[in-house]
Tab-separated table of C-alpha atoms in Angstrom:
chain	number	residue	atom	x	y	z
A	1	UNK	CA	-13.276	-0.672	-5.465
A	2	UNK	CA	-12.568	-3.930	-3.521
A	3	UNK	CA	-9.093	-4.996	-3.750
A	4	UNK	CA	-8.253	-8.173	-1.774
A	5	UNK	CA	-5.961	-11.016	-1.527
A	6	UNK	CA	-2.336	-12.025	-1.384
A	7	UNK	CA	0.068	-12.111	-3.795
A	8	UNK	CA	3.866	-13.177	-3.735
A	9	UNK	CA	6.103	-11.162	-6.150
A	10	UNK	CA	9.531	-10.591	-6.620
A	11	UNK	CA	11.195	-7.137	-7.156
A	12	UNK	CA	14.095	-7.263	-9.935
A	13	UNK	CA	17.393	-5.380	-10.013
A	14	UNK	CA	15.883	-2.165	-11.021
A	15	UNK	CA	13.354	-2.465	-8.276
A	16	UNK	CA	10.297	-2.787	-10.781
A	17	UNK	CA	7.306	-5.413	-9.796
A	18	UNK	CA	4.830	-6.805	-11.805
A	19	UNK	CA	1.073	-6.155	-10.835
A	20	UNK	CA	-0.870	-9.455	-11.063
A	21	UNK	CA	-3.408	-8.811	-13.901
A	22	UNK	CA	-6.653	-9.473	-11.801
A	23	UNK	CA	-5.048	-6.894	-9.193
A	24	UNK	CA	-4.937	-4.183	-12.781
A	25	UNK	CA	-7.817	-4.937	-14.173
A	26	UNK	CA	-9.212	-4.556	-10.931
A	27	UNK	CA	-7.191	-1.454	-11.055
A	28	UNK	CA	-9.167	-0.367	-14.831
A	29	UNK	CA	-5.236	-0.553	-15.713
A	30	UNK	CA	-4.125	2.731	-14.517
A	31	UNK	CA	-1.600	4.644	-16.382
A	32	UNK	CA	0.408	4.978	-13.048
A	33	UNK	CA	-0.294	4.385	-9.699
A	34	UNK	CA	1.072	6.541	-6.247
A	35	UNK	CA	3.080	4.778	-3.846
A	36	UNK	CA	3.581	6.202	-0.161
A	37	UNK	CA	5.122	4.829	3.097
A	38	UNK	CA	2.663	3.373	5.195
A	39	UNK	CA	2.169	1.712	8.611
A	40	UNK	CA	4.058	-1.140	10.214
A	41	UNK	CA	7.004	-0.603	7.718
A	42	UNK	CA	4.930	-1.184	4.476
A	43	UNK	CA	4.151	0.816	1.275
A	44	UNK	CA	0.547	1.554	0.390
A	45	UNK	CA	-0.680	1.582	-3.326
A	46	UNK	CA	-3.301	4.026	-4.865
A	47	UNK	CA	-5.106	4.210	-8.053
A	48	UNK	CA	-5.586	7.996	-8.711
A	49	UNK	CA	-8.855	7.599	-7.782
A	50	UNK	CA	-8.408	5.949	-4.868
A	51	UNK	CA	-5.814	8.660	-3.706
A	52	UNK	CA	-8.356	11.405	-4.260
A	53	UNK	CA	-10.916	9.962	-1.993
A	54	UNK	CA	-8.237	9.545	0.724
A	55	UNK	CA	-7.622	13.342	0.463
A	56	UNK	CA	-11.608	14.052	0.394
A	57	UNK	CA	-11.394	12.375	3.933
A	58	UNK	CA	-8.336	13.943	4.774
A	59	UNK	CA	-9.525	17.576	4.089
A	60	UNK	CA	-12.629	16.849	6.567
A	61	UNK	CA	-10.177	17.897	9.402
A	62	UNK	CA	-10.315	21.801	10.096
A	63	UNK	CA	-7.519	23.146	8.685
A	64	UNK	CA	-6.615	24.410	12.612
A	65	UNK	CA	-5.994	20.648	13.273
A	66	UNK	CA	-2.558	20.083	13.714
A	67	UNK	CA	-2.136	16.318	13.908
A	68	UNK	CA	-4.387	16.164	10.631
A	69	UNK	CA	-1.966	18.942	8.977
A	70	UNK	CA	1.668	17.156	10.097
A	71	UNK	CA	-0.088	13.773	8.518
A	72	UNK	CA	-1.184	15.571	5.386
A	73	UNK	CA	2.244	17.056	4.852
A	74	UNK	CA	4.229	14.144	5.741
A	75	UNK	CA	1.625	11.809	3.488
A	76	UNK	CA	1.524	13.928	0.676
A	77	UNK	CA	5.232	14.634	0.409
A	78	UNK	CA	6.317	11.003	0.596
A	79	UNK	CA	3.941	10.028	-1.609
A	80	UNK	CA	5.602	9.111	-5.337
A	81	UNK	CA	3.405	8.869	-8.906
A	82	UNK	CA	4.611	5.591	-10.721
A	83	UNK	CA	4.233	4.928	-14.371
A	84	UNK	CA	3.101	1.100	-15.265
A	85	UNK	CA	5.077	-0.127	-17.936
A	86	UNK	CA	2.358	-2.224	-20.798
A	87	UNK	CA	3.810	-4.936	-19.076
A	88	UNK	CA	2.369	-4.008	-15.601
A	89	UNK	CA	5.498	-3.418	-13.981
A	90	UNK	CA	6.031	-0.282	-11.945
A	91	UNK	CA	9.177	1.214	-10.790
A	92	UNK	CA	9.318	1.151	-7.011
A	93	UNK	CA	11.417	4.216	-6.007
A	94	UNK	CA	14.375	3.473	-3.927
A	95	UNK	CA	13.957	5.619	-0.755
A	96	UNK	CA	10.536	3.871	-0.731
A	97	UNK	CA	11.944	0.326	-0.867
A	98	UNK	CA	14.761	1.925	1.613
A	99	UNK	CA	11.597	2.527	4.118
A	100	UNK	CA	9.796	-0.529	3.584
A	101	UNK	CA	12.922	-2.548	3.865
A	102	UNK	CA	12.121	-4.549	0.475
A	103	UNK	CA	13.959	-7.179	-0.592
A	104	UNK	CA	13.326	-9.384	-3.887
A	105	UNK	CA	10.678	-11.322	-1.828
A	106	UNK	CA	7.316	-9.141	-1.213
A	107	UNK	CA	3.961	-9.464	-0.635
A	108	UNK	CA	1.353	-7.355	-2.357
A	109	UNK	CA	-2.101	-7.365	-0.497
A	110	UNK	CA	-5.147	-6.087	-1.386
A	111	UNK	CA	-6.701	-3.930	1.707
A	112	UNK	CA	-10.232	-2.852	0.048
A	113	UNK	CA	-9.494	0.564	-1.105
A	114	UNK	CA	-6.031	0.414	-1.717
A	115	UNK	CA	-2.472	-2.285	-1.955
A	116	UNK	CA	-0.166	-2.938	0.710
A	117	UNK	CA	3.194	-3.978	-0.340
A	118	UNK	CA	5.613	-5.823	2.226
A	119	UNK	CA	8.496	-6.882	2.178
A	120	UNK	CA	7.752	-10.968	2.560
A	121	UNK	CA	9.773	-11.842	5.541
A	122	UNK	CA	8.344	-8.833	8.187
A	123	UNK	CA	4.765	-10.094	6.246
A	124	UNK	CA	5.523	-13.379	7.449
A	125	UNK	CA	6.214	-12.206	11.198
A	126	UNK	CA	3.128	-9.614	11.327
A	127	UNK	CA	0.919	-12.609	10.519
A	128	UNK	CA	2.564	-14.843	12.940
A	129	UNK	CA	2.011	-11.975	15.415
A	130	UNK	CA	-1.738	-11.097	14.358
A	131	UNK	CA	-3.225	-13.841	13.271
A	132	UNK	CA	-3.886	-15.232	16.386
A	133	UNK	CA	-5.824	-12.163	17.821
A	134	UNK	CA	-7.928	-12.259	14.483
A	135	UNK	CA	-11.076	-13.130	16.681
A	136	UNK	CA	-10.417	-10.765	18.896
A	137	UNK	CA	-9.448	-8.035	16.784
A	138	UNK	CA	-12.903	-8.724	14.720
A	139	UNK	CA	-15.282	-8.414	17.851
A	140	UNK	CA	-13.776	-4.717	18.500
A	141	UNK	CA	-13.526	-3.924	15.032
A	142	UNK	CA	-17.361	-4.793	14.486
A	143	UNK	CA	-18.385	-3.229	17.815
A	144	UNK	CA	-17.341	0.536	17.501
């Protein structure tokens, strides 16, 4: 799956966001999607498919690994199943947007495997902050 681009939404009273439709049929419009907090403050998205391969990589550590055991625990038990309404809204849960720091402006980016969501203000200062080190950032990235 290759899930890119950015996408400005809104969050309503209830929390609940609408998936753009490329981004679900993208998606083969899941039934529901898992939502867990990720780095820098944001949320990452998963199809159920997408989830399980994370967890195949995951469960490459030894189980005698204890940095890989404290992330799988943490990950897994933060980690929320959301229903998508035939709309393609989902319900983001509150200790989630509590974590992320969402307000009713946010970003949803596709990352290749999976969706960030950020809340659109600290989206506008990490690319203010990053953007300018994108060259640099690429020649490391490319050379390891």
């Amino acid at each position: 799956m290759l899930l890119t681009g950015t996408h400005p939404r809104t969050l309503d009273d209830k929390k609940r966001m609408a998936l753009p439709k490329r981004v679900r049929e993208q998606l083969e419009d899941p039934a529901k999607l898992f939502i867990t907090p990720g780095p820098d403050q944001c949320l990452w998205l998963y199809s159920e498919t997408g989830l399980e391969q994370l967890a195949g990589k995951l469960d490459q550590a030894p189980a005698t690994d204890a940095e890989a055991r404290v992330f799988r625990r943490l990950y897994f038990a933060q980690t929320e199943a959301v229903d998508m309404d035939r709309t393609g809204r989902i319900l983001i849960p509150e200790r989630l947007v509590q974590f992320a720091g969402l307000q009713h402006e946010v970003i949803l980016i596709g990352v290749r495997d999976h969706l960030e969501l950020w809340d659109g203000q600290r989206w506008q200062r990490y690319l203010a902050e990053n953007a300018p080190r994108f060259d640099a950032v690429a020649e490391r990235a490319f050379h390891k």
